[in-house]
Coordinates of C-alpha atoms and ligand atoms in Angstrom, one line a residue:
Chain H
X1 CA -91.2 91.4 130.7
X2 CA -92.3 89.5 133.8
X3 CA -92.0 85.7 133.6
X4 CA -95.3 83.5 133.1
X5 CA -96.3 79.9 132.8
X6 CA -97.1 78.9 129.3
X7 CA -99.7 76.3 128.2
X8 CA -101.2 75.4 124.9
X9 CA -104.9 74.5 124.5
X10 CA -106.1 72.3 121.7
X11 CA -109.7 72.6 122.4
X12 CA -112.0 75.5 123.4
X13 CA -113.3 73.8 126.5
X14 CA -109.8 73.1 127.8
X15 CA -108.8 76.8 127.1
X16 CA -111.7 78.2 129.1
X17 CA -111.1 75.7 131.9
X18 CA -107.6 77.0 132.1
X19 CA -108.2 80.8 132.0
X20 CA -111.7 81.2 133.6
X21 CA -110.9 80.1 137.3
X22 CA -107.5 82.1 137.4
X23 CA -107.7 85.9 137.6
X24 CA -104.1 86.2 136.4
X25 CA -104.4 84.0 133.3
X26 CA -104.9 85.2 129.9
X27 CA -105.4 83.8 126.4
X28 CA -102.7 84.4 123.8
X29 CA -103.8 84.5 120.2
X30 CA -101.6 86.4 117.5
X31 CA -99.8 88.1 120.5
X32 CA -99.5 91.5 118.6
X33 CA -101.4 93.5 121.3
X34 CA -100.6 91.4 124.3
X35 CA -96.9 90.9 123.8
X36 CA -96.4 94.4 122.9
X37 CA -98.0 95.5 126.2
X38 CA -96.2 92.8 128.2
X39 CA -93.0 94.1 127.1
X40 CA -94.1 97.5 128.5
X41 CA -95.3 96.0 131.8
X42 CA -98.6 97.4 131.1
X43 CA -100.1 93.8 131.1
X44 CA -98.5 91.2 133.3
X45 CA -100.4 87.9 133.1
X46 CA -98.8 85.1 135.2
X47 CA -100.5 82.3 133.0
X48 CA -100.7 82.4 129.2
X49 CA -102.8 79.8 127.4
X50 CA -101.9 79.8 123.8
X51 CA -105.0 79.3 121.8
X52 CA -103.4 79.1 118.4
X53 CA -104.1 75.4 118.1
X54 CA -107.9 75.8 118.5
X55 CA -109.9 74.7 115.4
X56 CA -111.5 78.1 115.1
X57 CA -110.1 79.6 112.0
X58 CA -112.8 78.7 109.4
X59 CA -114.7 81.2 107.5
X60 CA -118.0 79.6 106.2
X61 CA -121.7 80.2 105.7
X62 CA -124.2 79.2 108.5
X63 CA -127.6 79.5 107.1
X64 CA -127.7 83.1 105.8
X65 CA -124.9 84.4 108.0
X66 CA -121.2 84.2 107.4
X67 CA -119.4 82.8 110.4
X68 CA -115.7 84.0 110.9
X69 CA -113.8 81.8 113.4
X70 CA -112.1 83.9 116.2
X71 CA -108.6 82.5 115.2
X72 CA -109.0 83.5 111.5
X73 CA -106.1 85.7 110.7
X74 CA -106.7 89.3 109.6
X75 CA -105.0 88.6 106.3
X76 CA -107.1 85.5 105.6
X77 CA -110.4 87.3 106.5
X78 CA -109.4 90.3 104.2
X79 CA -108.6 88.2 101.1
X80 CA -111.5 85.7 101.6
X81 CA -113.6 85.6 98.2
X82 CA -116.9 85.7 100.0
X83 CA -116.0 88.7 102.2
X84 CA -114.5 90.6 99.3
X85 CA -117.6 90.1 97.3
X86 CA -120.4 90.5 99.9
X87 CA -118.7 92.6 102.7
X88 CA -116.2 94.7 100.7
X89 CA -116.1 97.3 103.7
X90 CA -114.6 94.6 106.0
X91 CA -111.9 93.7 103.6
X92 CA -110.9 97.2 103.1
X93 CA -111.0 98.0 106.8
X94 CA -108.7 95.0 107.5
X95 CA -106.3 95.8 104.6
X96 CA -106.1 99.4 106.0
X97 CA -104.9 98.2 109.4
X98 CA -101.4 97.4 110.7
X99 CA -99.0 95.9 108.2
X100 CA -99.1 92.6 106.1
X101 CA -96.9 90.9 108.6
X102 CA -99.0 91.9 111.6
X103 CA -102.2 90.9 109.6
X104 CA -100.7 87.5 109.2
X105 CA -100.4 87.2 112.9
X106 CA -103.5 89.1 114.2
X107 CA -106.7 87.2 114.8
X108 CA -110.4 88.2 114.8
X109 CA -110.8 87.8 118.4
X110 CA -107.7 89.4 119.4
X111 CA -108.4 92.5 117.1
X112 CA -111.7 93.1 118.9
X113 CA -109.9 93.0 122.1
X114 CA -106.8 95.1 121.3
X115 CA -106.0 97.8 123.8
X116 CA -105.9 101.5 123.1
X117 CA -102.9 103.2 121.6
X118 CA -103.3 106.3 124.1
X119 CA -99.5 106.9 124.8
X120 CA -100.2 107.5 128.5
X121 CA -101.8 104.1 128.8
X122 CA -98.7 102.6 127.4
X123 CA -96.3 104.5 129.7
X124 CA -96.3 103.0 133.3
X125 CA -94.8 106.4 134.7
X126 CA -97.9 108.3 133.9
X127 CA -101.3 108.3 135.7
X128 CA -103.9 106.5 133.7
X129 CA -107.4 105.4 134.9
X130 CA -107.7 102.5 132.4
X131 CA -104.3 101.0 133.5
X132 CA -104.5 101.8 137.2
X133 CA -108.1 102.7 138.2
X134 CA -108.3 106.0 140.2
X135 CA -104.9 107.2 139.2
X136 CA -106.2 110.0 136.9
X137 CA -106.1 110.6 133.3
X138 CA -102.9 112.1 131.8
X139 CA -104.4 112.7 128.4
X140 CA -107.3 115.0 129.4
X141 CA -104.8 117.8 130.5
X142 CA -102.0 116.4 128.3
X143 CA -101.3 116.0 124.7
X144 CA -104.6 114.6 123.3
X145 CA -104.3 114.9 119.5
X146 CA -105.1 111.2 118.9
X147 CA -107.9 111.0 121.4
X148 CA -111.6 110.7 121.2
X149 CA -114.3 113.3 120.3
X150 CA -117.1 111.0 120.9
X151 CA -118.0 108.9 124.0
X152 CA -115.4 110.2 126.3
X153 CA -115.9 110.7 130.1
X154 CA -114.0 112.9 132.7
X155 CA -112.1 109.6 133.4
X156 CA -110.9 108.6 130.0
X157 CA -111.0 109.8 126.4
X158 CA -109.0 106.9 124.7
X159 CA -110.1 105.7 121.3
X160 CA -110.6 102.1 120.5
X161 CA -107.9 101.5 117.7
X162 CA -109.5 98.8 115.7
X163 CA -110.5 99.3 111.9
X164 CA -112.0 95.9 111.6
X165 CA -114.3 96.4 114.5
X166 CA -115.7 99.8 113.0
X167 CA -116.5 97.7 109.7
X168 CA -118.1 95.0 111.8
X169 CA -120.2 97.4 113.8
X170 CA -121.6 98.7 110.5
X171 CA -122.4 95.3 109.4
X172 CA -124.5 94.3 112.4
X173 CA -121.9 91.6 113.5
X174 CA -122.6 89.3 116.4
X175 CA -120.0 88.0 118.7
X176 CA -120.2 84.4 119.8
X177 CA -118.6 83.4 123.0
X178 CA -118.2 80.4 125.3
X179 CA -117.6 80.5 129.1
X180 CA -118.2 78.0 132.0
X181 CA -121.7 79.5 132.0
X182 CA -122.3 78.2 128.4
X183 CA -122.5 80.0 125.2
X184 CA -123.9 83.4 124.3
X185 CA -124.3 85.8 121.4
X186 CA -123.5 89.5 121.8
X187 CA -124.3 92.1 119.1
X188 CA -121.0 93.9 118.4
X189 CA -122.6 97.3 119.1
X190 CA -123.1 96.2 122.6
X191 CA -119.9 94.4 123.1
X192 CA -117.5 97.4 123.9
X193 CA -118.4 99.7 126.9
X194 CA -118.2 103.4 127.2
X195 CA -115.5 104.5 129.7
X196 CA -117.9 106.3 132.0
X197 CA -116.7 105.8 135.6
X198 CA -114.9 102.5 134.9
X199 CA -112.6 103.0 131.8
X200 CA -110.7 99.8 132.9
X201 CA -113.8 97.7 131.9
X202 CA -113.8 97.8 128.1
X203 CA -116.1 95.0 127.2
X204 CA -119.0 93.0 128.5
X205 CA -116.9 89.8 128.4
X206 CA -116.4 88.0 131.7
X207 CA -113.0 86.9 132.7
X208 CA -112.2 83.8 130.8
X209 CA -115.0 84.0 128.3
X210 CA -113.6 82.9 124.9
X211 CA -114.7 84.5 121.7
X212 CA -115.2 81.7 119.3
X213 CA -116.6 83.5 116.3
X214 CA -118.1 86.5 114.7
X215 CA -121.2 86.2 112.6
X216 CA -122.1 88.6 109.8
X217 CA -125.8 88.5 108.9
X218 CA -127.1 88.7 105.3
X219 CA -128.2 92.3 104.5
X220 CA -129.3 94.5 101.6
X221 CA -126.6 97.1 102.1
X222 CA -123.4 95.2 102.8
X223 CA -122.5 94.7 99.2
X224 CA -122.4 98.4 98.6
X225 CA -120.1 99.5 101.3
X226 CA -116.6 101.1 101.7
X227 CA -114.1 101.9 104.4
X228 CA -112.2 105.3 104.2
X229 CA -109.4 105.8 106.5
X230 CA -107.4 109.0 107.1
X231 CA -104.1 109.0 108.9
X232 CA -100.9 110.8 109.5
X233 CA -99.0 108.8 106.8
X234 CA -100.1 106.8 103.7
X235 CA -100.0 103.5 105.3
X236 CA -99.2 101.4 108.6
X237 CA -100.7 103.9 110.9
X238 CA -103.8 104.1 113.1
X239 CA -106.8 106.2 112.0
X240 CA -107.2 109.9 112.8
X241 CA -110.7 109.4 111.4
X242 CA -112.2 106.5 109.6
X243 CA -115.5 105.7 108.3
X244 CA -117.3 102.5 107.5
X245 CA -120.2 103.4 105.1
X246 CA -123.0 101.0 103.6
X247 CA -126.0 102.1 101.6
X248 CA -129.0 100.3 100.1
X249 CA -130.2 102.6 97.4
X250 CA -133.3 102.0 95.3
X251 CA -134.5 104.3 92.5
X252 CA -132.1 107.0 93.8
X253 CA -133.6 106.8 97.4
X254 CA -131.7 105.6 100.4
X255 CA -133.7 102.7 101.9
X256 CA -131.2 101.7 104.5
X257 CA -127.8 103.1 105.7
X258 CA -125.1 102.1 108.0
X259 CA -122.3 104.5 109.2
X260 CA -119.7 103.8 111.8
X261 CA -116.6 105.8 112.8
X262 CA -113.2 104.9 113.9
X263 CA -110.3 106.9 115.4
X264 CA -112.8 109.4 117.0
X265 CA -114.8 107.4 119.4
X266 CA -114.0 105.6 122.7
X267 CA -115.5 102.5 121.1
X268 CA -116.2 101.4 117.5
X269 CA -118.8 104.1 117.0
X270 CA -122.0 103.4 115.3
X271 CA -123.4 106.8 114.1
X272 CA -127.2 106.2 114.4
X273 CA -128.2 109.9 114.0
X274 CA -126.3 110.1 110.7
X275 CA -128.0 106.9 109.5
X276 CA -131.4 108.4 110.4
X277 CA -130.6 111.6 108.4
X278 CA -130.1 109.5 105.2
X279 CA -133.2 107.4 105.5
X280 CA -135.6 107.8 102.6
X281 CA -133.6 110.7 101.3
X282 CA -132.2 111.0 97.7
X283 CA -128.6 109.8 97.6
X284 CA -126.9 113.2 97.0
X285 CA -124.4 115.6 98.4
X286 CA -126.9 117.5 100.5
X287 CA -128.0 114.3 102.3
X288 CA -124.4 113.2 102.9
X289 CA -123.6 116.6 104.4
X290 CA -126.7 116.5 106.6
X291 CA -125.5 112.9 107.8
X292 CA -122.0 114.2 108.5
X293 CA -123.2 117.1 110.5
X294 CA -125.6 114.7 112.5
X295 CA -122.7 112.4 113.3
X296 CA -120.5 114.9 115.0
X297 CA -123.4 117.0 116.6
X298 CA -122.5 115.6 120.0
X299 CA -118.7 115.8 119.6
X300 CA -116.6 117.1 122.5
X301 CA -113.2 118.0 121.2
X302 CA -110.1 118.3 123.4
X303 CA -107.5 120.9 123.3
X304 CA -105.3 119.3 120.5
X305 CA -108.0 117.4 118.5
X306 CA -110.6 119.9 117.5
X307 CA -109.4 119.3 113.8
X308 CA -111.1 115.8 114.2
X309 CA -114.6 117.4 114.0
X310 CA -114.2 118.7 110.5
X311 CA -112.0 115.7 109.4
X312 CA -114.8 113.3 110.5
X313 CA -117.4 115.3 108.6
X314 CA -115.4 115.4 105.4
X315 CA -114.4 111.7 105.7
X316 CA -118.1 110.8 106.1
X317 CA -119.1 112.8 103.0
X318 CA -116.4 111.4 100.9
X319 CA -117.0 107.7 102.0
X320 CA -120.9 108.1 101.3
X321 CA -120.2 109.8 97.9
X322 CA -118.0 106.8 96.9
X323 CA -120.7 104.3 98.0
X324 CA -123.4 106.4 96.5
X325 CA -121.5 106.1 93.2
X326 CA -121.1 102.4 93.3
X327 CA -122.8 100.4 90.6
Chain C
X1 CA -73.8 96.6 172.0
X2 CA -77.1 95.9 170.5
X3 CA -77.0 99.3 168.8
X4 CA -73.6 98.6 167.3
X5 CA -74.6 95.3 166.0
X6 CA -77.5 96.9 164.3
X7 CA -75.2 99.6 162.7
X8 CA -72.8 96.9 161.5
X9 CA -75.5 94.9 160.0
X10 CA -76.8 98.0 158.4
X11 CA -73.4 98.6 157.0
X12 CA -73.2 95.2 155.6
X13 CA -76.6 95.5 154.0
X14 CA -75.5 98.7 152.3
X15 CA -72.3 97.1 151.2
X16 CA -74.2 94.0 149.7
X17 CA -76.7 96.2 147.8
X18 CA -74.0 98.4 146.3
X19 CA -72.4 95.2 145.0
X20 CA -75.6 94.1 143.6
X21 CA -76.3 97.5 141.9
X22 CA -72.7 97.4 140.4
X23 CA -73.2 93.8 139.2
X24 CA -76.4 94.5 137.6
X25 CA -75.0 97.5 135.9
X26 CA -72.2 95.3 134.7
X27 CA -74.5 92.6 133.4
X28 CA -76.5 95.2 131.5
X29 CA -73.4 96.4 129.9
X30 CA -72.2 93.0 128.9
X31 CA -75.6 92.2 127.5
X32 CA -75.1 95.0 125.0
X33 CA -71.8 93.7 123.9
X34 CA -72.0 89.9 123.9
X35 CA -74.7 87.4 123.2
X36 CA -76.8 86.7 126.3
X37 CA -77.3 83.0 127.3
X38 CA -79.7 83.7 130.1
X39 CA -82.1 86.5 130.9
X40 CA -82.2 87.9 134.4
X41 CA -85.3 86.8 136.3
X42 CA -87.3 89.9 137.5
X43 CA -89.8 88.2 139.9
X44 CA -89.3 85.4 142.4
X45 CA -92.1 82.9 141.9
X46 CA -93.2 79.5 141.3
X47 CA -92.8 80.1 137.6
X48 CA -90.3 77.7 136.0
X49 CA -87.2 79.5 134.5
X50 CA -86.6 77.5 131.4
X51 CA -88.2 74.9 129.2
X52 CA -87.0 72.9 126.4
X53 CA -88.1 74.3 123.1
X54 CA -87.1 72.8 119.6
X55 CA -87.2 75.3 116.6
X56 CA -86.8 74.2 113.1
X57 CA -84.9 77.1 111.5
X58 CA -83.8 77.0 107.9
X59 CA -84.2 73.2 107.9
X60 CA -82.1 72.6 111.0
X61 CA -83.6 71.6 114.3
X62 CA -82.3 73.5 117.4
X63 CA -83.0 72.5 120.9
X64 CA -83.0 75.4 123.3
X65 CA -83.5 75.6 127.0
X66 CA -85.3 78.9 127.3
X67 CA -87.8 80.8 129.1
X68 CA -91.3 81.1 127.5
X69 CA -90.9 84.9 127.5
X70 CA -88.1 84.7 124.9
X71 CA -89.4 86.1 121.6
X72 CA -88.7 84.3 118.5
X73 CA -86.5 87.1 117.5
X74 CA -84.3 86.8 120.6
X75 CA -84.2 83.0 120.2
X76 CA -82.9 83.4 116.7
X77 CA -80.4 86.1 117.6
X78 CA -79.2 85.4 121.0
X79 CA -79.6 81.7 121.4
X80 CA -79.2 80.2 117.9
X81 CA -76.7 82.9 116.7
X82 CA -78.6 83.8 113.6
X83 CA -78.1 87.6 113.7
X84 CA -79.4 88.3 110.3
X85 CA -82.9 89.2 111.5
X86 CA -82.7 92.6 113.1
X87 CA -84.2 94.3 116.1
X88 CA -85.3 97.8 115.3
X89 CA -88.1 98.7 117.5
X90 CA -89.0 95.4 119.2
X91 CA -92.8 96.5 119.1
X92 CA -94.0 95.5 115.6
X93 CA -93.5 99.0 114.3
X94 CA -90.6 98.7 111.9
X95 CA -90.4 95.2 110.2
X96 CA -86.6 94.7 110.7
X97 CA -87.3 91.4 112.4
X98 CA -89.5 89.9 109.7
X99 CA -89.0 86.2 109.1
X100 CA -91.2 83.6 107.4
X101 CA -93.1 81.0 109.6
X102 CA -94.4 78.2 107.4
X103 CA -93.9 80.6 104.4
X104 CA -95.8 83.5 105.9
X105 CA -94.1 86.7 106.9
X106 CA -94.5 87.8 110.5
X107 CA -92.8 90.1 113.0
X108 CA -90.5 87.8 115.1
X109 CA -90.4 90.4 117.9
X110 CA -94.1 90.1 118.7
X111 CA -94.3 86.4 119.1
X112 CA -92.8 83.8 121.5
X113 CA -90.4 81.1 120.3
X114 CA -92.3 78.5 122.3
X115 CA -95.3 79.1 120.1
X116 CA -93.5 77.9 117.0
X117 CA -92.3 74.3 117.9
X118 CA -94.3 72.9 115.1
X119 CA -93.3 75.4 112.4
X120 CA -90.8 75.8 109.7
X121 CA -88.9 79.1 110.3
X122 CA -87.1 80.7 107.5
X123 CA -84.7 83.6 108.1
X124 CA -82.5 85.7 105.7
X125 CA -79.7 83.2 106.4
X126 CA -82.0 80.3 104.9
X127 CA -83.0 82.0 101.7
X128 CA -79.9 81.3 99.5
X129 CA -80.4 78.2 97.2
X130 CA -77.3 76.1 97.1
X131 CA -74.5 78.7 96.4
X132 CA -76.8 81.0 94.7
X133 CA -78.6 84.1 96.1
X134 CA -82.3 83.8 96.4
X135 CA -83.8 85.8 93.3
X136 CA -85.0 88.5 95.8
X137 CA -81.5 88.9 97.3
X138 CA -80.1 89.1 93.8
X139 CA -82.5 91.8 92.8
X140 CA -81.9 93.9 95.8
X141 CA -78.2 93.7 95.0
X142 CA -78.8 94.4 91.3
X143 CA -81.0 97.4 92.1
X144 CA -78.9 98.6 95.0
X145 CA -81.9 98.5 97.2
X146 CA -80.2 99.5 100.4
X147 CA -77.8 101.9 102.0
X148 CA -76.8 101.0 105.7
X149 CA -78.5 97.6 105.2
X150 CA -80.2 97.4 108.7
X151 CA -83.6 97.0 107.4
X152 CA -82.5 94.8 104.4
X153 CA -82.9 91.2 105.9
X154 CA -86.5 92.2 107.0
X155 CA -87.2 93.9 103.7
X156 CA -86.1 90.8 101.7
X157 CA -88.0 88.3 103.9
X158 CA -91.1 90.5 103.6
X159 CA -90.8 90.7 99.9
X160 CA -90.4 86.9 99.6
X161 CA -93.7 86.7 101.6
X162 CA -95.4 89.4 99.4
X163 CA -94.6 87.5 96.1
X164 CA -95.9 84.2 97.6
X165 CA -99.1 86.0 98.7
X166 CA -99.8 87.0 95.1
X167 CA -101.7 90.2 95.7
X168 CA -99.3 93.0 94.2
X169 CA -100.2 93.9 90.7
X170 CA -98.8 97.4 90.5
X171 CA -96.0 99.6 91.9
X172 CA -98.6 101.2 94.2
X173 CA -99.5 97.8 95.5
X174 CA -95.9 96.9 96.1
X175 CA -95.5 100.2 98.1
X176 CA -98.6 99.4 100.1
X177 CA -97.7 95.8 100.7
X178 CA -94.1 96.6 101.7
X179 CA -95.3 99.4 104.1
X180 CA -94.6 97.1 107.1
X181 CA -91.0 97.6 106.5
X182 CA -89.5 101.0 107.4
X183 CA -86.2 102.1 105.8
X184 CA -84.6 104.9 107.7
X185 CA -82.2 105.4 104.7
X186 CA -85.1 105.9 102.4
X187 CA -84.0 103.2 99.8
X188 CA -87.8 102.8 99.0
X189 CA -87.6 103.5 95.1
X190 CA -84.9 100.9 94.7
X191 CA -86.8 98.4 96.9
X192 CA -89.9 98.9 94.8
X193 CA -87.9 98.4 91.7
X194 CA -86.2 95.1 93.1
X195 CA -89.6 93.6 94.2
X196 CA -91.1 94.6 90.7
X197 CA -88.1 92.8 89.0
X198 CA -88.9 89.5 90.8
X199 CA -92.6 89.8 90.3
X200 CA -91.9 90.2 86.5
X201 CA -89.7 87.3 86.6
X202 CA -86.6 89.2 85.6
X203 CA -83.3 87.7 86.7
X204 CA -80.5 90.0 88.0
X205 CA -82.5 92.8 86.1
X206 CA -80.1 95.6 86.3
X207 CA -76.9 93.6 85.6
Ligands
FAD1 C1 -97.4 98.4 115.0 C2 -98.8 98.1 115.0 C3 -99.7 98.7 114.3 C4 -101.1 98.3 114.2 N1 -102.0 99.1 113.4 C5 -103.2 98.8 113.4 C6 -104.2 99.5 112.7 O1 -103.8 100.4 111.9 N2 -105.5 99.2 112.8 C7 -106.0 98.2 113.6 O2 -107.1 97.9 113.7 N3 -105.1 97.5 114.3 C8 -103.7 97.8 114.3 N4 -102.9 97.1 115.1 C9 -103.4 96.2 116.1 C10 -103.7 94.9 115.6 O3 -104.6 94.7 114.8 C11 -104.0 93.9 116.9 O4 -102.8 93.9 117.8 C12 -104.4 92.6 116.6 O5 -105.5 92.5 115.8 C13 -104.7 91.7 118.0 O6 -104.8 90.5 117.6 P1 -104.1 89.2 118.1 O7 -104.7 88.1 117.7 O8 -102.6 89.5 117.9 O9 -104.3 89.5 119.7 P2 -103.5 89.1 121.0 O10 -102.4 90.1 121.3 O11 -103.1 87.7 121.1 O12 -104.6 89.3 122.1 C14 -105.2 90.5 122.4 C15 -106.1 90.4 123.7 O13 -107.2 89.6 123.2 C16 -107.3 88.4 124.1 N5 -107.8 87.3 123.3 C17 -107.3 87.1 122.0 N6 -108.1 86.2 121.4 C18 -109.1 85.9 122.2 C19 -110.4 85.2 122.1 N7 -110.6 84.3 121.0 N8 -111.3 85.1 123.1 C20 -111.1 85.9 124.2 N9 -109.9 86.8 124.4 C21 -109.0 86.7 123.3 C22 -105.9 88.2 124.7 O14 -106.0 87.5 125.9 C23 -105.5 89.6 124.8 O15 -105.9 90.1 126.0 C24 -101.5 97.4 115.1 C25 -100.6 96.7 116.0 C26 -99.3 97.1 115.8 C27 -98.3 96.4 116.8
SF4_2 S1 -107.3 108.6 128.0 FE1 -107.8 106.8 129.1 S2 -106.2 105.4 128.5 FE2 -105.3 107.5 128.1 S3 -104.4 108.3 130.0 FE3 -106.6 108.8 130.1 S4 -107.4 107.1 131.2 FE4 -105.5 106.3 130.4
FES3 S1 -88.1 94.8 115.7 FE1 -90.0 93.7 115.2 S2 -91.1 95.2 114.0 FE2 -89.4 96.4 114.6
FES4 S1 -81.0 100.7 104.1 FE1 -80.7 101.7 106.0 S2 -82.5 101.5 107.0 FE2 -82.9 100.7 105.1

């Protein structure tokens, strides 16, 4: 690992003032993504600003929304009573991710900004457009079993690995940030970028823009929601395919629906077409199947991950059936 | 004349670089055998090499002069000499390095020591109570919950954290909530039994 300067920030404005003007500076939260990649020389910040002392770990109601502080630990969010009751999909997504130890360290802000698990991205001896722009993509011609079937470009097909972000995208979450230019609110669906020509740019954040919180608005579907994650082993593994599903059903008819996918998209993937297929339909198997087909209609599988198309369909149908059967 | 000088300088340079290569090989070998007191700097820069970092581990304060890039795991093992916490993967993937920071289980390989100057750190060496084993240690012994023992300190610290968190209600919960600790020997059934014994308040269950 390369050496770096270390500073602690006690207030958000100090943290921003330390990182924003310095292109080689970086925030350090739980460290579970950043330190991992620093050990591999994939990320090499020269200045680390430790934001663990920031008073940003509260989870509290703000009017009709629930505000989750950026420094709230993944475990504390998962077991929060309001989240378990009103946003079960988020609690389930968090508990399906990483391990209890990692969840005790990982923060909400860091989780949104964790980097891909593409093995070529993590290996500095391989070409990777995301790590070294213009160097090529080793995955497109290589072993791409874990890669994306939705949202890829001819430059990059890496998935976004977060489970939490998939649930949050389904819940219409809004990211609150702070930078030298002031504060702004960014809907989470617009927060992550498709790889396109510039896979090295992953979010709309400016350098040094600090995530301070994520807001979950009130909704009529969040309570009836579920996260289903399929992976290579029973636990402690990233998703091969995952589905966040939420339904508002009245008299057997679906009045609103949210479906988001993980493990298959280059960003936390909101399946708008699948949602449309469910609207005003009876909550039954035929509707769920139609939604699943719509979700993967634009899929572009690679040599080794064609199985993800059918896996995604079946995971969607099963998740919707579970939600449809909820009291 | 000029030409010969150049050749001689080239020869010297080559000699120096061979020595450097040999020394660095030697340093790496000695690192594998004995505790290191100092990591080799990789980049020349204005970055200060070491800072004073005080860690409170198992109730004792340790003042270390270390670089910010020293992980909590390396600080414990290489600088304080507490080698109970193990390095398996060094990337958060195995749980062998699990310790308790302010009572919460974390992977000490994915956090820097310098981040924890205000915390109370507990390692496997700090669990015993007086001359008695911690109930979780006793349960692991009673249930024969290990084979080679490499993963065991991490398993036990993790299990202590699990009990404190209070979310495990069934064997399935124990398995899921212990999934951050990999055991290559496959002692899982006995580990689950040991954790269950402690959750049920049994003392030295199998004895
Ligand atoms: C073995 C392993 C298994 C895992 N399995 C899963 C899994 O199954 N599912 C899953 O979803 N995740 C998984 N993870 C990833 C884990 O969830 C993330 O590493 C974690 O959420 C990152 O949060 P952090 O606080 O540790 O971030 P850090 O590593 O501290 O930071 C990550 C990045 O975000 C930036 N940052 C952090 N906070 C802020 C902020 N407030 N504002 C602006 N920038 C910020 C940092 O500068 C850094 O660039 C796994 C990780 C490991 C190591
Ligand atoms: S898929 Fe993306 S991250 Fe992976 S090698 Fe290609 S460019 Fe890099
Ligand atoms: S050594 Fe830390 S998790 Fe493997
Ligand atoms: S006892 Fe050998 S690795 Fe677990």
